[in-house]
Coordinates of C-alpha atoms in Angstrom, one line a residue:
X21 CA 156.8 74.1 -165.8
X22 CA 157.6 70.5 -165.1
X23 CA 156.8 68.6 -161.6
X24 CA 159.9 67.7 -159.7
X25 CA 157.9 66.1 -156.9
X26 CA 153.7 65.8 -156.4
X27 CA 152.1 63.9 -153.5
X28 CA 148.5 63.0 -154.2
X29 CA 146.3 62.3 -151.0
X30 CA 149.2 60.9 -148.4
X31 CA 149.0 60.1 -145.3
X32 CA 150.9 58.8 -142.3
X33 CA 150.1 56.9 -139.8
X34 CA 151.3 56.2 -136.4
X35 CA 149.5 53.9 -134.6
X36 CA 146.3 56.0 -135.0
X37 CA 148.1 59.2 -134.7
X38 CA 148.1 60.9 -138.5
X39 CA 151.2 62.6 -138.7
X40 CA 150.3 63.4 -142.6
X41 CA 146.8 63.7 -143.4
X42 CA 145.4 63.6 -146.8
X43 CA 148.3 66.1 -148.2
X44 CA 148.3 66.9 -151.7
X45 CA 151.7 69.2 -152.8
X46 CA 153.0 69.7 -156.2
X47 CA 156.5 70.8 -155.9
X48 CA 157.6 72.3 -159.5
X49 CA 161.0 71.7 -160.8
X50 CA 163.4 74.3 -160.6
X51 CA 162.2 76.3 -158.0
X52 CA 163.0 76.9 -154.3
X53 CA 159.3 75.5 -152.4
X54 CA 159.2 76.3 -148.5
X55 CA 157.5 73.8 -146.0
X56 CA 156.5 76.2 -142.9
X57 CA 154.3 75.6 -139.7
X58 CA 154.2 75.1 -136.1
X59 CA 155.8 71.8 -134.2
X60 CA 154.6 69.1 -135.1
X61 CA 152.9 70.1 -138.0
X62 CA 154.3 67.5 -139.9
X63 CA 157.0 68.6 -141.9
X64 CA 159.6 67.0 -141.4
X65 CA 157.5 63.6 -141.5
X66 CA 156.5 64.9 -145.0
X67 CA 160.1 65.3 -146.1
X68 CA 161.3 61.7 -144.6
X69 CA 158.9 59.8 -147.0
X70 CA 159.8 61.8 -149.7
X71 CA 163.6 60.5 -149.0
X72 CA 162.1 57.0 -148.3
X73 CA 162.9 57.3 -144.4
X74 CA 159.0 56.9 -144.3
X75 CA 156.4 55.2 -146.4
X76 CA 153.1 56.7 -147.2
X77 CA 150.3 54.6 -145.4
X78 CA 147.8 55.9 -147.8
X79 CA 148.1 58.0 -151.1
X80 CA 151.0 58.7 -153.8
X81 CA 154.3 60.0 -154.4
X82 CA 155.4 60.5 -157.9
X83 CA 159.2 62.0 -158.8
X84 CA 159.4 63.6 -161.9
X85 CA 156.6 62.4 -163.5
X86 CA 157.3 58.4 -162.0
X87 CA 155.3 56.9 -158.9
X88 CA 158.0 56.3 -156.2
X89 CA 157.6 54.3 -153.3
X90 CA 161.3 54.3 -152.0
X91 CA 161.7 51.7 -149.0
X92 CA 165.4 53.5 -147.5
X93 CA 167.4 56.9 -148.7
X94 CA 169.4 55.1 -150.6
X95 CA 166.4 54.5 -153.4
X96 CA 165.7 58.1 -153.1
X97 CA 169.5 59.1 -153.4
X98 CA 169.7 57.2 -156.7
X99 CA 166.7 58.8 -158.1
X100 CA 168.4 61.7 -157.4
X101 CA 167.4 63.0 -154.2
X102 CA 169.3 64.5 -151.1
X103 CA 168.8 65.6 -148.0
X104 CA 170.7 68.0 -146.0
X105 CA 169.4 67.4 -142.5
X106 CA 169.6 70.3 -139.1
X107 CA 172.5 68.2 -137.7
X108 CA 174.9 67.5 -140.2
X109 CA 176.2 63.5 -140.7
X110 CA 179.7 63.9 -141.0
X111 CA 182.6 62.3 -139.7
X112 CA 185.0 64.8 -138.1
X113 CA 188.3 62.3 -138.3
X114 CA 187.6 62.1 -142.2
X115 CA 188.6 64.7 -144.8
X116 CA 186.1 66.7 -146.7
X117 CA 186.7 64.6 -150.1
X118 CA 186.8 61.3 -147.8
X119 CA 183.4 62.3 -146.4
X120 CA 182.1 63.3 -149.6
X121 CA 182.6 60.4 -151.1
X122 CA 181.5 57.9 -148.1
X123 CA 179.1 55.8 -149.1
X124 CA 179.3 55.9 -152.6
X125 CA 183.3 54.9 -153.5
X126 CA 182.2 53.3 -156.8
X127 CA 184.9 50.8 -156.7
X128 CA 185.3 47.9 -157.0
X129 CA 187.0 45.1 -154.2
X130 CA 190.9 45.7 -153.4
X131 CA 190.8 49.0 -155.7
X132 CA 191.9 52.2 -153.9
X133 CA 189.6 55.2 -153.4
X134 CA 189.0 57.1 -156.4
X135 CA 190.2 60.3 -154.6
X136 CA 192.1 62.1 -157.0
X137 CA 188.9 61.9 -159.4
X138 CA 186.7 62.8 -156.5
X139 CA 188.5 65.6 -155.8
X140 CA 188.5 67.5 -159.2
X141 CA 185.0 66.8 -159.0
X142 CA 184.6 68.4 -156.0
X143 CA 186.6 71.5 -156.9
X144 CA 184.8 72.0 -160.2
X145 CA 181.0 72.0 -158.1
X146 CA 182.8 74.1 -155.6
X147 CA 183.7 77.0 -158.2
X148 CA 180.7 76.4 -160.1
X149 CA 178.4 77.1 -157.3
X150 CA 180.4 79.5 -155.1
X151 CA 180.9 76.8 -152.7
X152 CA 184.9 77.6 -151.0
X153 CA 186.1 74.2 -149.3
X154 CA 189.5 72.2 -149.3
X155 CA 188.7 68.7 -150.4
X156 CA 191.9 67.8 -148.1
X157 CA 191.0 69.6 -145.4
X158 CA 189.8 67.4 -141.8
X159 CA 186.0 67.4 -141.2
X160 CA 187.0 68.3 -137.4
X161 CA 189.1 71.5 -138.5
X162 CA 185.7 73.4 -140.8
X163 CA 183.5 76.4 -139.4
X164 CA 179.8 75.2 -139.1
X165 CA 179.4 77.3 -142.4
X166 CA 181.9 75.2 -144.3
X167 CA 180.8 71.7 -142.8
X168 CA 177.3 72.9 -144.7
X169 CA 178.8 73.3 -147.7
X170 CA 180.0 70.2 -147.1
X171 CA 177.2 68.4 -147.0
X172 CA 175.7 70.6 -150.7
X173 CA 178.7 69.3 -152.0
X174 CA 177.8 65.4 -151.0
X175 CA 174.4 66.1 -153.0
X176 CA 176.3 67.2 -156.5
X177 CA 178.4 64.6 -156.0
X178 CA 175.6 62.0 -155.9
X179 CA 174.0 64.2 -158.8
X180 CA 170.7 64.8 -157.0
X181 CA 168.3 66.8 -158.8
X182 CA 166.0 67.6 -156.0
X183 CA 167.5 68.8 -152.7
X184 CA 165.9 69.1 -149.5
X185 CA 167.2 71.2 -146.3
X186 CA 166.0 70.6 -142.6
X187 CA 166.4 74.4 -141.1
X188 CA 169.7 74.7 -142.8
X189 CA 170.5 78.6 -140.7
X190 CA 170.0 77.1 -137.7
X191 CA 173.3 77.6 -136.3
X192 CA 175.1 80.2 -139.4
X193 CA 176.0 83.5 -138.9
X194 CA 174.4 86.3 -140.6
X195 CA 177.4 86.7 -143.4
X196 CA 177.5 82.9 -144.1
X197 CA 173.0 82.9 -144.0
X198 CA 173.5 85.1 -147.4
X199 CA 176.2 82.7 -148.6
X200 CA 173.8 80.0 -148.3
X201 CA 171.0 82.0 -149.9
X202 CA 173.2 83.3 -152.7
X203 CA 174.2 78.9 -153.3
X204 CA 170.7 77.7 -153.0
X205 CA 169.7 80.5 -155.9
X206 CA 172.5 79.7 -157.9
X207 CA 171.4 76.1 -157.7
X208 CA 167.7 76.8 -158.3
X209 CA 169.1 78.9 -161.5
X210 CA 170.8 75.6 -163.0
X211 CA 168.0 73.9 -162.4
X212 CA 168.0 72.3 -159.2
X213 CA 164.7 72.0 -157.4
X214 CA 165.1 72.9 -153.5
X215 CA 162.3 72.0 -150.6
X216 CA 163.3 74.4 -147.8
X217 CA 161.9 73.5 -144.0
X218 CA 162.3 76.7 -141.9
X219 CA 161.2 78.7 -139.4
X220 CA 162.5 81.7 -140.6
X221 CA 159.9 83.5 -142.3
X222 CA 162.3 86.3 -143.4
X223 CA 164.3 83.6 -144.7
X224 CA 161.1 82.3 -146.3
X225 CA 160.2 85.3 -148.0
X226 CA 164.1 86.4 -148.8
X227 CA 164.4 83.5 -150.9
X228 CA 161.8 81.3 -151.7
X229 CA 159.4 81.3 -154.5
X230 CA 156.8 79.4 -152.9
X231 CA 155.7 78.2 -149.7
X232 CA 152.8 75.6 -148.1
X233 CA 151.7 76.3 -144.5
X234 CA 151.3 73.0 -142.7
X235 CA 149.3 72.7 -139.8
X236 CA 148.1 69.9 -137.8
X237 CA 149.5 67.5 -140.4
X238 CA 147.8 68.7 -143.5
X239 CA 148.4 71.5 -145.9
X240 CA 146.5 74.3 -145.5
X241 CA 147.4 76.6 -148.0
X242 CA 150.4 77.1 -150.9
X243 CA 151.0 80.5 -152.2
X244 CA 154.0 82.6 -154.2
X245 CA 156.4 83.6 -151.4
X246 CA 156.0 87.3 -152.8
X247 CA 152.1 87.8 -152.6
X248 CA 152.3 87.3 -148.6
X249 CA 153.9 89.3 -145.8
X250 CA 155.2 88.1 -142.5
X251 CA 152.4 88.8 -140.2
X252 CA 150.1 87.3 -142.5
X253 CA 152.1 84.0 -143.1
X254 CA 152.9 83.7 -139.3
X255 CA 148.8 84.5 -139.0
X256 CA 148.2 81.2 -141.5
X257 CA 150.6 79.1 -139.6
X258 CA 149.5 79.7 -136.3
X259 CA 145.6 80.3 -137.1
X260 CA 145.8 83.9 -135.1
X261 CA 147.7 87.1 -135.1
X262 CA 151.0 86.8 -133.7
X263 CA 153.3 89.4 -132.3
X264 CA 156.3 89.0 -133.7
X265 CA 158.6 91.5 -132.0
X266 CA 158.0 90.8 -127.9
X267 CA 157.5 94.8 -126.1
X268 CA 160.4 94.8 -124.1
X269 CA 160.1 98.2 -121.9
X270 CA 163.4 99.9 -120.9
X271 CA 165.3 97.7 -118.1
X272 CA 166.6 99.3 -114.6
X273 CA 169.0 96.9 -113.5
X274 CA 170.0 96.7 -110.0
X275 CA 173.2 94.7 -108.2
X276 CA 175.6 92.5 -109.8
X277 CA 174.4 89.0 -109.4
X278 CA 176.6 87.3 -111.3
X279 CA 180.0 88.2 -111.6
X280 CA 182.2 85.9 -114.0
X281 CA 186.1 87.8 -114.3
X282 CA 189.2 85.9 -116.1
X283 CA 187.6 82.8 -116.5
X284 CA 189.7 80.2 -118.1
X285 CA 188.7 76.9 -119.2
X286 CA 191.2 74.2 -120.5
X287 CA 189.5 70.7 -122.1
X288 CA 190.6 67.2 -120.9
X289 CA 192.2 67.2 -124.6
X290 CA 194.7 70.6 -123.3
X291 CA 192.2 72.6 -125.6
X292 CA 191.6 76.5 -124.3
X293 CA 188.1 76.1 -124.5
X294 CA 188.0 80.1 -122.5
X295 CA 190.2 82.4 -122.4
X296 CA 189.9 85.9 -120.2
X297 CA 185.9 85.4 -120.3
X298 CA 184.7 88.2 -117.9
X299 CA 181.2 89.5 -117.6
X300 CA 178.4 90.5 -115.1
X301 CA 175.0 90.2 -115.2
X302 CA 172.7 92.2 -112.8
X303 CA 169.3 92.5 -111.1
X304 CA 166.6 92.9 -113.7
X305 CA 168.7 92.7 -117.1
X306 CA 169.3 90.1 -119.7
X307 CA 172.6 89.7 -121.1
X308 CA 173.0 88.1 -124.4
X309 CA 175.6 86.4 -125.3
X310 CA 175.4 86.4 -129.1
X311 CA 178.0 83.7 -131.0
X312 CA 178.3 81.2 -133.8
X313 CA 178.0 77.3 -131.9
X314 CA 181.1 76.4 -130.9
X315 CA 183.2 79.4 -129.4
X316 CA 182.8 78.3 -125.8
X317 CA 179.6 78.3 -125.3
X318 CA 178.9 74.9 -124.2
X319 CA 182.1 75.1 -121.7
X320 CA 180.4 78.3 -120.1
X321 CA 177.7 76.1 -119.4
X322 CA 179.6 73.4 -118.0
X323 CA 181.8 76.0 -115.7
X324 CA 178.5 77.7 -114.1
X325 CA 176.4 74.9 -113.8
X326 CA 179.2 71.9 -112.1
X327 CA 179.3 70.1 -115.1
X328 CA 182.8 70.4 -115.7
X329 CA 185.0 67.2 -116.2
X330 CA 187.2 66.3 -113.7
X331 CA 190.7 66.4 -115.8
X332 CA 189.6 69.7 -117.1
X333 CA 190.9 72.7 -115.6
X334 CA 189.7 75.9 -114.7
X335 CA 191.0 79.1 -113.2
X336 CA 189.3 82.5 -112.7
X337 CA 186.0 83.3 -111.0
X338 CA 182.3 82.9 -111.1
X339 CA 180.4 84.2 -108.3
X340 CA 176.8 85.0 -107.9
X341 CA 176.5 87.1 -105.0
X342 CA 180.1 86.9 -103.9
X343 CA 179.4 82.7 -103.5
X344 CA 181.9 80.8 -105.9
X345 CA 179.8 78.5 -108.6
X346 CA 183.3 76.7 -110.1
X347 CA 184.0 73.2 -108.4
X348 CA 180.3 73.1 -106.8
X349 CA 177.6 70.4 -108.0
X350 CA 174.5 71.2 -109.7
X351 CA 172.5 70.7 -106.3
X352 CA 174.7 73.1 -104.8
X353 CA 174.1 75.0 -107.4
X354 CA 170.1 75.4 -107.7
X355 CA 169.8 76.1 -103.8
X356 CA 171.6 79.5 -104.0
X357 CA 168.8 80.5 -106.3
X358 CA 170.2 79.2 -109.9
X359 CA 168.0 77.7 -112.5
X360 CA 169.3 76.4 -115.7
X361 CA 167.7 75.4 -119.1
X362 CA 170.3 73.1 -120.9
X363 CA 171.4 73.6 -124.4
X364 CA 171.0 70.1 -124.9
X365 CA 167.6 68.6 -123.4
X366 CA 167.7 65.1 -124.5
X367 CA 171.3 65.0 -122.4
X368 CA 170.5 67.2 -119.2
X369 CA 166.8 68.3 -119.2
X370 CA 164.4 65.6 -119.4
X371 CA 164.0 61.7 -118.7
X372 CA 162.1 60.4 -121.5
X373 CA 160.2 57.7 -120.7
X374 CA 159.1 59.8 -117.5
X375 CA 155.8 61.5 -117.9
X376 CA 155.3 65.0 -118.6
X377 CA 154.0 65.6 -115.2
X378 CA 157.0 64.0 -113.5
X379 CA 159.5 66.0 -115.9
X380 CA 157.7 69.0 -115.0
X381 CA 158.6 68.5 -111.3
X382 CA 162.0 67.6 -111.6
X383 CA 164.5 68.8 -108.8
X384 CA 161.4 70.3 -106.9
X385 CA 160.2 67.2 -106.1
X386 CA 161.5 67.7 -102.6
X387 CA 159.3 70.9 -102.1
X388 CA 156.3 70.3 -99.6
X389 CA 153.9 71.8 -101.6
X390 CA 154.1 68.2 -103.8
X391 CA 154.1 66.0 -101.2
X392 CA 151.2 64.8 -98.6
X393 CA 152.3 62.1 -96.0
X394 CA 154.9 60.2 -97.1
X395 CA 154.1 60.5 -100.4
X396 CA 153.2 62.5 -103.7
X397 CA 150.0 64.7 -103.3
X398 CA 148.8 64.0 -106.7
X399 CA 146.1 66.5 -106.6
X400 CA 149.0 69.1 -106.2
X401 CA 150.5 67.4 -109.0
X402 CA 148.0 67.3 -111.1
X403 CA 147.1 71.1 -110.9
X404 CA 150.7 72.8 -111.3
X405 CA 150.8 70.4 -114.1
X406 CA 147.5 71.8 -115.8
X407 CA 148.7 75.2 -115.0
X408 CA 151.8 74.8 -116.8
X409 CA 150.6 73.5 -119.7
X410 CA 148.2 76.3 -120.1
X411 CA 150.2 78.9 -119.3
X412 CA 153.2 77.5 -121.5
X413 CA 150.8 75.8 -124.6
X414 CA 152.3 72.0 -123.7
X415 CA 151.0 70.6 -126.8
X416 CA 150.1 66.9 -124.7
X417 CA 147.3 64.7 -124.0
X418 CA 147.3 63.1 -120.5
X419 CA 150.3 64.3 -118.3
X420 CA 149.6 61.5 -115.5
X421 CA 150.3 59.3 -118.3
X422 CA 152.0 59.8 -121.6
X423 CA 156.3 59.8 -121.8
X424 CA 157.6 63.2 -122.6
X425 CA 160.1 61.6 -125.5
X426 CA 155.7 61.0 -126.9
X427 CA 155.9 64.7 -127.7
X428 CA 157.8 67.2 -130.5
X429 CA 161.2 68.7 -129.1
X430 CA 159.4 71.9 -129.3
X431 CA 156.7 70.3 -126.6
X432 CA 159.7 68.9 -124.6
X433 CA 161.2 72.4 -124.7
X434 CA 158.4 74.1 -123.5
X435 CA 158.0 71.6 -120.8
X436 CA 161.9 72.1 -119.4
X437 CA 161.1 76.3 -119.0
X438 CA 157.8 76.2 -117.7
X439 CA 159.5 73.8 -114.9
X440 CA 163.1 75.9 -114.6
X441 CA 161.0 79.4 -115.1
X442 CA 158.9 78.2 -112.3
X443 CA 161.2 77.4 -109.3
X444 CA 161.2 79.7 -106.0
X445 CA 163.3 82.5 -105.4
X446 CA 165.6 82.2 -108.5
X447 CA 168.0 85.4 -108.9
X448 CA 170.1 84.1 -111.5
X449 CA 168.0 82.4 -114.7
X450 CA 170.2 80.6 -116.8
X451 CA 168.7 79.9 -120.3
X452 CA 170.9 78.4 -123.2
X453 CA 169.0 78.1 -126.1
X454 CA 165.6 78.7 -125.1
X455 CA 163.3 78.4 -128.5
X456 CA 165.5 75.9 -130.1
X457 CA 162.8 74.1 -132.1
X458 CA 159.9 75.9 -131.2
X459 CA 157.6 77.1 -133.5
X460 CA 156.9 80.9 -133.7
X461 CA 153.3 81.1 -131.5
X462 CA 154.6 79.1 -129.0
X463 CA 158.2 81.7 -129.1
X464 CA 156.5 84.5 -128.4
X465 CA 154.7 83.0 -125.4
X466 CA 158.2 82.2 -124.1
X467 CA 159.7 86.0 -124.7
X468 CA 156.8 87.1 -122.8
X469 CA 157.5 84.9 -120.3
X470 CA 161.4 85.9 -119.9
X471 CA 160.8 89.8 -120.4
X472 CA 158.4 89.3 -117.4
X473 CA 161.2 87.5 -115.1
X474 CA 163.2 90.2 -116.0
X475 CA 160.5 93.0 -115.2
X476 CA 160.1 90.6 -111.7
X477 CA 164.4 91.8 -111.0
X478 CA 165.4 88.2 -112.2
X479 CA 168.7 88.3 -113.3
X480 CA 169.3 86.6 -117.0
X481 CA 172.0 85.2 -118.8
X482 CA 170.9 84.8 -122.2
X483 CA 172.9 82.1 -124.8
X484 CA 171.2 82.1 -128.3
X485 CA 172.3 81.2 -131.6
X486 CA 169.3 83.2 -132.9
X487 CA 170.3 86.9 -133.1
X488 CA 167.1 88.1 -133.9
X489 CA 166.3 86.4 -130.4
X490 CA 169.7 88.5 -128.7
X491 CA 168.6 91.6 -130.5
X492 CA 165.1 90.9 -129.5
X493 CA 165.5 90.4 -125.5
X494 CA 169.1 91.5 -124.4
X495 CA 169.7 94.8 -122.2
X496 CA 173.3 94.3 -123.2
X497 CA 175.1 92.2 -125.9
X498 CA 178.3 90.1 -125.3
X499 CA 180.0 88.7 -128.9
X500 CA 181.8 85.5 -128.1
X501 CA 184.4 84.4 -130.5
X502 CA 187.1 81.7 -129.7
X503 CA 186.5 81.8 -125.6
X504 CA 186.4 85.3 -125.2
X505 CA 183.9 88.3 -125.1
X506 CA 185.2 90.2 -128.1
X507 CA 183.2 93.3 -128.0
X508 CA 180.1 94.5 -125.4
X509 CA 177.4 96.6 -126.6
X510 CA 175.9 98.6 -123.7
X511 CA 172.2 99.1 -123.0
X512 CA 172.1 102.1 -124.2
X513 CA 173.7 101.1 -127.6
X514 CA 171.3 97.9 -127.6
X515 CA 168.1 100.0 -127.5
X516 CA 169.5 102.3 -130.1
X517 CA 170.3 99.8 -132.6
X518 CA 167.3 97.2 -132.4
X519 CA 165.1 99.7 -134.7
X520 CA 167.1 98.5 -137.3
X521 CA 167.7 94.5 -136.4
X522 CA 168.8 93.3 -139.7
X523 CA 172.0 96.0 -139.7
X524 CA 172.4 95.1 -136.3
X525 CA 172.9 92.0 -137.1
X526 CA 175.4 92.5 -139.6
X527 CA 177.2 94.9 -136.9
X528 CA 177.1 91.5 -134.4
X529 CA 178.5 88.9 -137.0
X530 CA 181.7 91.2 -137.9
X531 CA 182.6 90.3 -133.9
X532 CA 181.8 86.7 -133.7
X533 CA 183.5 85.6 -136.9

């Protein structure tokens, strides 16, 4: 079979950091070849000098059969690669043909846009490879599942022959992950060679037909996607056995400690952003809320945590323990025993070019057992610091010293819950998003870690894109679609149904699409 893509001996360097070490990969054309491993394992370095966002400080690319030593994308787009990346670049105001075709019109100076040509093209690749979009349609107005198909359609457009995706499920649904699968095999079949970065391994073995573990920058072993199992590929990532379904015992939840009834939620724009929300989540339990991005999440968020914009409005309720959260401020907030992990941790979590140690203490640095005199008792520092980073597998290197925005998002992640796990007397545990980016050793430290809370009679409210995660954790489910809980599965329906996740699943996305 020919060789789409082969990297002979690359490295990258950082300083003196060697993101890629010594990697040699032959990626064969016409085939779907999955890049797995832990944070920082140097994936998604890998990828970014193969699209020329990088260059290789040692060692060799070739692209079918040619060195290449591309200097920006748009060398590696005209040899006929794409990228897809995990946050899609499109332009909302712009229509799916305009966006499509942004950045290369092919026209010459005071010539219209070729749109009537770009948009037969567009329909054509769209039938061709089951890929259901309205060239005319606004960017801003598309499901997260169409925007992707969006961004496939960009790379037929600009003919690439090799496509690469950056954790492309990250935030689908169930229904529209098979769609994708079902395109990316279609594409593979007319000869399109896909590299696929995910941390999916069922995704990994569901349609890939081979896949390189990456760990600590180098590549340490490629096989055929169908001669491994998942225990034994999580096992080569990580370097030990991994439990991949957390034991989560039977919960016996106890008073309502948060109480959230008719919540409404209009946007500064007069968007109805909630509508009706009601839910309560008690002592001991972790309630799910399981939802595709975008259905109100984010404004939930904002309502129980005083975020919410001052020409926004919102009526209804939101007590924990009979004390109102809406119109209070975030300090108000965390002394009645509220702690909050932010879906978003650039924006709300971490400062950083602060040091891990001083992002680890964030909001506590108040408490007494930190300070000495009239200052910081850096001994006390230093130790919860250690301890958190042992407990929590902080992949750092001095926490006195080095900036948190110095380590993976995964690292940073970890860093934000050991500090908001962590705080005294919390009875209400907010967490939105909790393993976004964090590779699959490091998640099931953190399930552990929020099944224990829970054991400890913490109540949880639980906002995941991951289902697998919802079904995984939750005592009960709530399915948000368009502001609203649409449907409730009980505890008792919860335990029932996780011995068979992947129908479960199913069963969830028929209420949040």
């Amino acid at each position: 079979m020919a060789i789409a893509v082969q990297l002979h001996a690359v490295s990258k360097l950082f300083g003196t950091f060697a993101a890629n070490s010594n990697i040699s990969l032959v990626v064969e054309a016409g085939t779907i070849h999955a890049l797995v491993g832990e944070n920082g394992a140097g994936k998604s370095t890998l990828t970014k000098m193969i699209y020329g966002m990088y260059q290789p400080t040692t060692g060799e690319i070739t692209v079918k059969g040619k060195p290449a030593r591309f200097t920006s994308p748009r060398e590696a787009i005209n040899a006929g690669i794409g990228m897809v990346h995990q946050h899609f670049m499109l332009i909302p105001e712009l229509s799916v043909a305009e966006n499509i075709i942004l950045g290369h019109e092919e026209r010459s100076l005071f010539r219209r846009l070729p749109l009537k040509n770009a948009k037969e093209h567009i329909r054509h690749d769209a039938e061709a490879y089951g890929l259901a979009v309205d060239p005319d349609a606004l960017v801003s107005s598309l499901s997260i599942g169409e925007q992707q198909r969006v961004e496939i359609l960009k790379l037929l457009f600009r003919q690439a022959e090799i496509m690469m995706f950056d954790e492309p499920t990250a935030v689908l649904t169930p229904s529209e992950t098979e769609r994708l699968f079902a395109t990316l095999q279609a594409l593979r079949n007319k000869g399109k060679t896909i590299i696929l970065i995910t941390h999916k391994l069922d995704e990994v073995l569901a349609v890939a037909d081979t896949v390189s573990v990456m760990r600590e920058g180098a590549i340490i072993d490629t096989l055929p996607a169908k001669s491994v199992t998942k225990p034994e590929l999580a096992q080569i990532m990580v370097g030990r056995n991994v439990l991949l379904n957390v034991n989560n015992p039977a919960a016996t939840p106890g008073e309502v400690i948060l109480c959230i009834n008719n919540l409404n939620y209009r946007s500064t724009k007069g968007e109805n952003k909630l509508h009706g929300l009601s839910l309560q989540v008690k002592a001991g339990e972790i309630y799910g809320i399981a939802g595709v991005e975008g259905n109100g999440q984010s404004e939930l968020l904002q309502a129980l945590w005083g975020l919410v914009p001052d020409d926004a409005h919102l009526s209804g309720s939101a007590t924990v323990k009979g004390n109102s959260l809406l119109g209070q401020r975030p300090a108000a907030i965390a002394a009645m025993g509220i702690s909050h992990t932010p879906e978003d941790r650039l924006r709300y979590a971490v400062i950083t070019d602060y040091t891990v140690e001083e992002n680890l203490i964030f909001g506590r640095h108040k408490e007494c057992l930190f300070h000495q005199g009239i200052g910081f008792n850096q001994n006390a520092l230093s130790h919860y610091a250690k301890t958190m980073i042992a407990n929590y597998d902080i992949r750092c290197e001095a926490p006195a010293t080095q900036s948190i925005g110095s380590l993976s998002g995964g690292n940073q992640q970890k860093v934000v819950l050991a500090r908001e796990m962590n705080r005294p007397n919390i009875s209400l545990l907010i967490l939105a998003q909790p393993t976004r980016g964090v590779d699959i050793g490091a998640i099931e430290t953190i399930h552990k870690k929020i099944i224990d809370a829970r054991k400890q009679g913490m109540a949880i409210l639980l906002i995941s894109s991951e289902l697998e995660e919802i079904i995984g954790l939750s005592t009960r489910i709530g399915c948000i679609y368009k502001g609203s809980i649409r449907h409730e599965f009980t505890q008792h329906e919860v335990e029932s149904k996780r011995t068979n996740e992947h129908e479960f699943q199913k069963e969830i996305g028929l209420h949040i699409t």
